[in-house]
Coordinates of C-alpha atoms in Angstrom, one line a residue:
Chain N
M198 CA 45.5 -110.4 73.7
N199 CA 43.6 -113.7 73.7
E200 CA 44.9 -117.0 72.7
F201 CA 43.6 -117.0 69.2
L202 CA 45.6 -113.8 68.3
M203 CA 48.7 -115.2 70.0
I204 CA 48.6 -118.3 67.8
V205 CA 48.0 -116.2 64.7
F206 CA 50.8 -113.8 65.2
G207 CA 53.1 -116.5 66.5
A208 CA 52.4 -118.5 63.4
M209 CA 53.4 -115.4 61.3
V210 CA 56.7 -115.1 63.1
I211 CA 57.6 -118.8 62.7
L212 CA 56.4 -118.8 59.1
G213 CA 58.5 -115.8 58.3
G214 CA 61.5 -117.3 59.9
I215 CA 61.3 -120.6 58.0
A216 CA 60.6 -118.8 54.7
T217 CA 63.7 -116.6 55.3
I218 CA 65.8 -119.7 55.8
I219 CA 64.6 -121.8 52.9
S220 CA 64.3 -119.2 50.2
R221 CA 67.3 -118.8 47.9
D222 CA 66.7 -115.4 46.3
L223 CA 68.0 -112.5 48.3
F224 CA 65.0 -110.3 47.7
D225 CA 62.7 -113.1 48.8
K226 CA 64.7 -113.4 52.0
L227 CA 64.3 -109.7 52.7
I228 CA 60.6 -109.8 52.1
S229 CA 60.2 -112.8 54.5
L230 CA 62.2 -110.8 57.1
G231 CA 59.5 -108.1 56.8
I232 CA 56.9 -110.8 57.8
I233 CA 58.9 -111.6 61.0
V234 CA 59.0 -107.9 61.9
A235 CA 55.3 -107.6 61.2
G236 CA 54.6 -110.6 63.5
I237 CA 56.6 -109.2 66.3
M238 CA 55.0 -105.7 66.4
P239 CA 51.6 -106.8 68.0
F240 CA 53.6 -108.5 70.8
L241 CA 55.4 -105.3 71.5
A242 CA 52.1 -103.4 71.5
D243 CA 50.5 -106.0 73.8
R244 CA 53.1 -105.2 76.5
G245 CA 52.3 -101.5 76.3
L246 CA 55.8 -100.5 75.2
L247 CA 54.7 -97.9 72.7
D248 CA 58.0 -96.0 72.7
V249 CA 59.9 -99.1 71.9
L250 CA 57.4 -100.0 69.2
T251 CA 57.8 -96.6 67.5
A252 CA 61.6 -96.8 67.5
T253 CA 61.7 -100.4 66.4
A254 CA 59.3 -99.7 63.5
L255 CA 61.6 -96.9 62.3
I256 CA 64.8 -98.9 62.8
A257 CA 63.8 -102.1 61.1
P258 CA 63.4 -100.7 57.5
L259 CA 66.8 -98.9 57.9
S260 CA 68.4 -102.3 58.5
T261 CA 66.8 -103.7 55.3
I262 CA 67.9 -100.6 53.3
F263 CA 71.5 -101.1 54.5
I264 CA 71.4 -104.7 53.3
L265 CA 70.0 -103.5 50.0
M266 CA 73.1 -101.4 49.4
A267 CA 75.2 -104.5 49.0
I268 CA 72.8 -106.5 46.7
R269 CA 73.6 -106.3 43.0
R270 CA 70.6 -105.1 41.0
R271 CA 68.7 -107.5 38.8
A272 CA 69.4 -105.7 35.5
D273 CA 73.2 -106.3 35.8
E274 CA 72.8 -110.1 35.9
P275 CA 72.6 -112.0 32.6
Chain E
M212 CA 60.0 -119.4 87.1
W213 CA 63.0 -121.6 87.8
Q214 CA 61.7 -124.1 85.3
E215 CA 61.5 -121.4 82.6
F216 CA 65.0 -120.2 83.4
S217 CA 66.6 -123.6 83.1
I218 CA 64.9 -124.5 79.8
G219 CA 66.0 -121.1 78.4
V220 CA 69.6 -121.4 79.5
L221 CA 69.8 -124.9 78.1
L222 CA 68.5 -123.9 74.6
V223 CA 70.5 -120.7 74.4
F224 CA 73.6 -122.6 75.5
I225 CA 73.0 -125.1 72.7
A226 CA 72.8 -122.2 70.3
A227 CA 76.1 -120.7 71.7
V228 CA 77.8 -124.1 71.3
I229 CA 76.7 -124.3 67.6
A230 CA 77.9 -120.8 67.0
F231 CA 81.3 -121.4 68.6
F232 CA 81.6 -124.7 66.7
A233 CA 81.0 -122.9 63.4
L234 CA 83.5 -120.3 64.4
V235 CA 86.2 -123.0 65.0
V236 CA 85.4 -124.8 61.7
E237 CA 85.2 -121.7 59.5
K238 CA 88.3 -120.8 57.5
D239 CA 87.3 -117.6 55.6
D240 CA 88.0 -114.4 57.5
L241 CA 84.9 -112.5 56.6
H242 CA 82.7 -115.4 57.4
R243 CA 84.4 -115.5 60.8
L244 CA 83.7 -111.8 61.3
L245 CA 80.0 -112.4 60.6
L246 CA 80.0 -115.3 63.0
L247 CA 81.3 -113.1 65.8
D248 CA 78.0 -111.3 65.8
L249 CA 76.2 -114.6 66.1
V250 CA 78.3 -115.5 69.2
E251 CA 77.5 -112.1 70.6
V252 CA 73.8 -112.6 70.2
S253 CA 73.8 -116.0 71.9
S254 CA 76.0 -114.7 74.8
L255 CA 73.7 -111.7 75.3
G256 CA 70.8 -114.1 75.3
I257 CA 72.2 -115.9 78.4
I258 CA 72.5 -112.6 80.1
A259 CA 69.0 -111.5 79.1
L260 CA 67.6 -114.7 80.7
L261 CA 68.5 -113.3 84.1
G262 CA 65.5 -111.1 83.6
T263 CA 66.1 -108.4 86.2
D264 CA 67.5 -104.9 86.3
L265 CA 70.9 -106.5 86.6
A266 CA 70.5 -108.0 83.1
E267 CA 69.6 -104.6 81.7
A268 CA 72.7 -103.1 83.4
L269 CA 74.9 -105.9 82.0
I270 CA 73.5 -105.8 78.4
L271 CA 74.3 -102.1 77.8
P272 CA 78.1 -102.4 78.3
G273 CA 78.1 -105.7 76.3
L274 CA 76.5 -103.9 73.4
V275 CA 79.0 -101.0 73.7
V276 CA 82.0 -103.3 73.7
G277 CA 80.5 -105.3 70.9
I278 CA 80.1 -102.4 68.5
A279 CA 83.6 -101.1 69.3
E280 CA 85.2 -104.5 68.8
L281 CA 83.3 -104.9 65.5
L282 CA 84.5 -101.5 64.2
A283 CA 88.1 -102.2 65.1
L284 CA 88.1 -105.7 63.7
S285 CA 86.5 -104.6 60.4
Q286 CA 89.0 -101.8 60.0
I287 CA 91.9 -104.3 60.6
Y288 CA 90.4 -106.7 58.1
V289 CA 89.9 -104.1 55.4
I290 CA 93.5 -102.8 55.8
K291 CA 95.0 -106.2 56.0
E292 CA 93.4 -107.4 52.8
G293 CA 94.3 -104.2 51.0
F294 CA 90.7 -103.0 50.2
R295 CA 91.3 -99.6 51.8
D296 CA 91.3 -97.6 48.6
K297 CA 88.5 -99.4 46.8
V298 CA 85.6 -97.1 45.9
V299 CA 82.2 -98.3 46.9
Q300 CA 78.9 -97.1 45.7
G301 CA 76.0 -95.8 47.8
L302 CA 72.4 -96.8 47.3
N303 CA 71.0 -95.3 44.2
I304 CA 67.2 -95.8 44.3
E305 CA 64.2 -93.4 44.1
V306 CA 63.1 -93.7 47.7
I307 CA 66.5 -92.5 49.0
Q308 CA 66.7 -89.6 46.6
A309 CA 63.4 -88.1 47.7
D310 CA 62.9 -86.5 51.1
A311 CA 62.6 -89.8 53.0
P312 CA 66.1 -89.8 54.6
L313 CA 65.8 -86.3 55.9
I314 CA 62.4 -86.9 57.5
I315 CA 63.4 -90.2 59.1
S316 CA 66.7 -88.9 60.3
V317 CA 65.1 -85.9 61.9
L318 CA 62.5 -88.1 63.6
L319 CA 65.2 -90.5 64.9
I320 CA 67.5 -87.6 66.1
C321 CA 64.6 -85.8 67.9
Y322 CA 63.5 -89.1 69.5
G323 CA 67.1 -89.8 70.6
V324 CA 67.5 -86.4 72.2
V325 CA 64.3 -87.1 74.1
L326 CA 65.6 -90.4 75.3
S327 CA 69.1 -89.1 76.2
G328 CA 71.8 -91.2 77.7
F329 CA 73.5 -94.0 75.8
T330 CA 70.3 -95.3 74.3
G331 CA 69.4 -91.9 72.9
G332 CA 72.9 -91.6 71.6
G333 CA 72.6 -94.8 69.7
V334 CA 69.2 -94.0 68.2
A335 CA 70.3 -90.4 67.2
G336 CA 73.6 -91.8 65.8
L337 CA 71.7 -94.2 63.7
G338 CA 69.8 -91.3 62.2
V339 CA 73.0 -89.4 61.5
V340 CA 74.5 -92.5 59.9
F341 CA 71.5 -93.0 57.7
Y342 CA 71.5 -89.3 56.5
F343 CA 75.3 -89.5 55.7
M344 CA 74.7 -92.7 53.8
A345 CA 71.9 -91.3 51.7
R346 CA 73.3 -87.8 51.0
G347 CA 77.0 -88.2 51.1
H348 CA 79.2 -86.1 53.3
R349 CA 81.9 -83.6 53.3
E350 CA 84.6 -83.8 55.9
H351 CA 83.6 -81.7 58.9
F352 CA 86.0 -83.2 61.3
E353 CA 86.6 -80.0 63.2
L354 CA 82.9 -79.9 64.0
L355 CA 82.9 -83.4 65.3
E356 CA 86.0 -82.6 67.5
M357 CA 84.3 -79.6 68.9
A358 CA 81.2 -81.6 69.8
S359 CA 83.4 -84.2 71.5
G360 CA 85.1 -81.4 73.5
I361 CA 81.8 -79.9 74.5
S362 CA 80.6 -83.3 75.8
W363 CA 83.8 -83.7 77.9
A364 CA 83.3 -80.3 79.3
T365 CA 79.7 -81.0 80.2
W366 CA 80.7 -84.2 81.8
I367 CA 83.4 -82.6 84.0
F368 CA 81.0 -79.8 85.0
A369 CA 78.3 -82.3 86.0
F370 CA 80.9 -84.2 88.0
F371 CA 81.8 -81.0 89.9
V372 CA 78.1 -80.3 90.5
F373 CA 77.8 -83.8 92.0
M374 CA 80.8 -83.2 94.2
F375 CA 80.3 -79.7 95.5
I376 CA 76.6 -78.8 95.3
P377 CA 74.9 -82.2 95.7
E378 CA 71.5 -80.6 96.2
Y379 CA 71.3 -79.9 92.5
W380 CA 71.9 -83.6 91.6
M381 CA 68.9 -83.6 89.1
F382 CA 70.5 -80.8 87.1
A383 CA 73.9 -82.7 87.1
L384 CA 72.2 -85.9 86.0
F385 CA 70.6 -84.1 83.0
L386 CA 74.0 -82.6 82.1
A387 CA 75.7 -86.0 82.2
A388 CA 73.0 -87.5 80.1
I389 CA 73.3 -84.8 77.5
G390 CA 77.1 -85.2 77.6
I391 CA 76.9 -89.0 76.9
L392 CA 74.3 -88.4 74.2
L393 CA 76.6 -86.0 72.3
K394 CA 79.6 -88.3 72.8
V395 CA 77.9 -91.5 71.6
M396 CA 76.2 -89.8 68.7
V397 CA 79.5 -88.3 67.5
K398 CA 81.4 -91.5 67.8
L399 CA 78.7 -93.5 66.0
S400 CA 78.4 -91.0 63.2
L401 CA 82.1 -91.3 62.7
S402 CA 81.5 -94.9 61.7
A403 CA 79.7 -93.6 58.6
T404 CA 82.6 -91.3 57.6
I405 CA 85.4 -93.6 58.6
W406 CA 85.3 -95.6 55.3
G407 CA 87.3 -93.0 53.4
D408 CA 85.1 -92.5 50.4
G409 CA 81.6 -90.9 50.5
N410 CA 78.8 -91.7 48.1
E411 CA 78.5 -88.4 46.2
Chain Z
M213 CA 56.0 -119.5 80.0
S214 CA 54.9 -116.5 78.0
P215 CA 54.5 -116.8 74.2
E216 CA 57.1 -114.2 73.5
F217 CA 59.7 -116.3 75.4
V218 CA 58.9 -119.5 73.5
L219 CA 58.9 -117.7 70.1
G220 CA 62.2 -116.0 70.9
L221 CA 63.9 -119.2 71.9
V222 CA 62.7 -120.9 68.7
L223 CA 63.9 -118.0 66.6
I224 CA 67.3 -118.0 68.3
L225 CA 67.8 -121.7 67.7
I226 CA 66.7 -122.0 64.1
G227 CA 68.4 -118.7 63.3
T228 CA 71.7 -119.8 64.8
V229 CA 71.7 -123.0 62.9
A230 CA 70.8 -121.3 59.6
S231 CA 73.4 -118.6 60.1
A232 CA 76.2 -120.9 61.2
F233 CA 75.8 -123.0 58.1
P234 CA 74.3 -120.8 55.4
R235 CA 73.0 -122.8 52.4
P236 CA 74.3 -120.9 49.4
K237 CA 77.4 -120.0 51.3
T238 CA 77.7 -116.3 50.5
Y239 CA 78.3 -113.4 52.8
L240 CA 74.9 -111.7 52.1
V241 CA 72.9 -114.9 52.8
Q242 CA 74.7 -115.2 56.1
L243 CA 74.1 -111.5 56.9
I244 CA 70.4 -111.8 56.3
N245 CA 70.2 -115.1 58.3
L246 CA 72.0 -113.2 61.1
E247 CA 68.9 -111.0 61.6
I248 CA 66.7 -113.9 62.7
P249 CA 68.5 -114.6 66.0
A250 CA 68.7 -110.9 66.6
W251 CA 64.9 -110.6 66.4
G252 CA 64.7 -113.7 68.6
L253 CA 66.8 -112.1 71.3
L254 CA 64.6 -109.0 71.0
L255 CA 61.6 -111.2 71.8
V256 CA 63.3 -112.8 74.8
M257 CA 64.2 -109.4 76.2
L258 CA 60.6 -108.4 75.6
S259 CA 59.3 -111.2 77.7
Y260 CA 61.2 -109.8 80.6
N261 CA 60.2 -106.2 79.9
E262 CA 63.8 -104.9 79.5
A263 CA 62.7 -101.8 77.5
L264 CA 66.0 -99.9 77.7
A265 CA 68.1 -102.9 76.6
L266 CA 65.6 -103.5 73.8
L267 CA 65.9 -100.0 72.3
T268 CA 69.7 -100.0 72.5
F269 CA 69.9 -103.4 71.0
G270 CA 67.8 -102.4 68.0
G271 CA 70.0 -99.4 67.3
V272 CA 73.2 -101.2 67.7
S273 CA 72.2 -104.2 65.6
A274 CA 71.2 -101.8 62.7
L275 CA 74.6 -100.1 63.0
S276 CA 76.5 -103.3 63.0
T277 CA 74.6 -104.3 59.8
F278 CA 75.8 -101.1 58.3
I279 CA 79.4 -101.9 59.1
Y280 CA 79.1 -105.4 57.8
V281 CA 77.6 -104.1 54.6
R282 CA 80.5 -101.7 54.1
V283 CA 83.0 -104.5 54.6
I284 CA 81.2 -106.8 52.2
Q285 CA 81.0 -104.0 49.6
K286 CA 84.8 -103.4 49.9
R287 CA 85.4 -107.1 49.5
E288 CA 83.1 -107.8 46.5
G289 CA 84.0 -104.5 44.8
T290 CA 80.6 -103.2 44.1
Chain L
M183 CA 32.4 -111.2 72.3
N184 CA 31.9 -107.6 71.4
W185 CA 32.9 -105.7 68.3
P186 CA 36.6 -104.8 68.9
D187 CA 37.4 -108.5 69.5
I188 CA 35.8 -109.4 66.2
A189 CA 37.7 -106.6 64.4
L190 CA 40.9 -107.7 66.0
A191 CA 40.4 -111.4 65.0
L192 CA 39.6 -110.3 61.4
C193 CA 42.8 -108.3 61.3
G194 CA 44.8 -111.3 62.5
I195 CA 43.2 -113.6 60.0
I196 CA 43.9 -111.2 57.1
A197 CA 47.5 -110.8 58.2
L198 CA 48.0 -114.5 58.4
Y199 CA 46.3 -115.1 55.1
A200 CA 48.5 -112.5 53.4
A201 CA 51.6 -113.9 55.0
V202 CA 50.8 -117.3 53.7
R203 CA 50.2 -115.9 50.3
V204 CA 53.6 -114.1 50.4
V205 CA 55.4 -117.3 51.3
L206 CA 53.7 -119.4 48.6
E207 CA 54.0 -116.9 45.8
K208 CA 56.8 -117.6 43.3
D209 CA 57.3 -114.3 41.6
T210 CA 59.1 -111.7 43.7
M211 CA 57.2 -108.7 42.3
R212 CA 53.9 -110.3 43.2
K213 CA 55.0 -110.8 46.8
L214 CA 55.2 -107.0 47.5
P215 CA 51.4 -106.2 47.3
F216 CA 50.7 -108.9 49.8
L217 CA 53.5 -107.5 52.1
N218 CA 51.6 -104.2 52.0
V219 CA 48.4 -106.1 53.0
V220 CA 50.3 -107.5 56.0
S221 CA 51.4 -104.0 57.0
F222 CA 47.8 -102.7 56.7
A223 CA 46.5 -105.5 58.9
I224 CA 49.2 -105.1 61.5
S225 CA 48.8 -101.3 61.8
G226 CA 45.1 -101.9 62.4
S227 CA 45.6 -104.5 65.0
I228 CA 48.2 -102.3 66.8
I229 CA 45.5 -99.5 67.1
L230 CA 42.8 -102.0 68.2
L231 CA 45.0 -103.7 70.8
I232 CA 45.7 -100.6 72.9
P233 CA 43.2 -97.8 73.1
H234 CA 45.7 -95.0 73.7
P235 CA 46.4 -91.8 71.7
L236 CA 50.1 -92.7 71.3
A237 CA 49.1 -96.0 69.6
I238 CA 48.1 -94.0 66.6
V239 CA 51.6 -92.5 66.4
A240 CA 53.2 -95.9 66.7
A241 CA 50.9 -97.4 64.1
A242 CA 51.7 -94.5 61.7
A243 CA 55.4 -95.0 62.3
Y244 CA 55.1 -98.7 61.6
F245 CA 53.1 -98.0 58.5
V246 CA 55.6 -95.5 57.1
G247 CA 58.5 -97.7 57.8
S248 CA 57.0 -100.8 56.2
T249 CA 55.9 -98.8 53.1
L250 CA 59.4 -97.4 52.8
E251 CA 60.9 -100.8 53.1
S252 CA 58.8 -102.4 50.4
N253 CA 59.3 -99.4 48.1
A254 CA 63.0 -99.7 48.5
I255 CA 63.0 -103.4 47.7
A256 CA 60.8 -102.8 44.6
S257 CA 62.9 -99.9 43.4
K258 CA 66.2 -101.9 43.8
Y259 CA 64.6 -104.9 42.1
A260 CA 63.5 -102.9 39.1
G261 CA 67.0 -101.4 38.8
G262 CA 67.1 -97.9 40.1
P263 CA 65.6 -94.7 38.8
K264 CA 64.8 -94.3 35.1
N265 CA 66.3 -90.9 34.4
E266 CA 69.9 -91.8 34.8

């Protein structure tokens, strides 16, 4: 991976982290968390850890789905 | 190398101090329970900075102790506050009601069996938990007990192989790995059923 | 210093601050902010090639999210 | 600079642009298509980074997982299944 790609994906990770912290809505927070995961994946691939990448890519959505269980749906709110 | 290590330890130590400070200031019990995970992450970070096989060997027991402690504390909290009999709902959305949980659970369990050992048990247990969460469960505790007994028997047998016929150590290693896989998977899938009420 | 290391440390720091003092002080906001230092720790482990610890940490963090969600659901009564 | 590098750089730029759009967008429902664009670009760059047969499996797993996640968020946001 050359320097340009490192800067691009690193910027994605930082951007997602800051957006996760500053946004107020729970759904917006979960979407920004998805950007962090997306920025991490090329770094995993660059090290050649393909087995870890496969497992992480399957586990990360499960974590989001577990959090979704506790969120009240939009229709119930006034 | 030394430079990198000292900078990392300094920053992670600052994070740990912030986490402990928040834990001291916090009054609400559930917020404290959540902060425990934060403390665990920063402490594991200090161990991970060692960066050798020793770190890997130290992180695995840390994770085991962490998940056991979390289960016990959450159960104590739920019983103490009297939420034991409160019925909770599962997730009721389209993606879960289709075939997605089955496929992902099967993928995770197969992958966990290939990995074997504690890591494989964790991955496979996660698949089982996800399936139970999505589809509901009936109480099959006798099956879980049987699996636990089988894993003990496999373990003892592997130990005897190590003791008496050491030339078959590879076979014994595989047996022990399968035993710990079964054990961890059963224990972790119990965490999905321990909450009393399913989501039928 | 590898880029994964720097990114992981930045994520651990900002995630710890955000999760220790969550802005709308609710349980779910704190739970979602808790994921940020977890991904940061994953990046730090990645920079040292600790593959086995990485895999186990991913599985265990998703499981602890599940336990927390169950406790929050019991507490809030949804 | 040969063609895989150019393709990789394009994937990175698309991913970063979509991520910025996701962050800047106000409406939650409008964020989700851009999240899908991010996952397309990342899957492409995973395959382009390592020329290995298993990379295709890994990219497919990431793509399936990311699509499942955004579908679950959209479904929960809209308020569950209709026929209830």
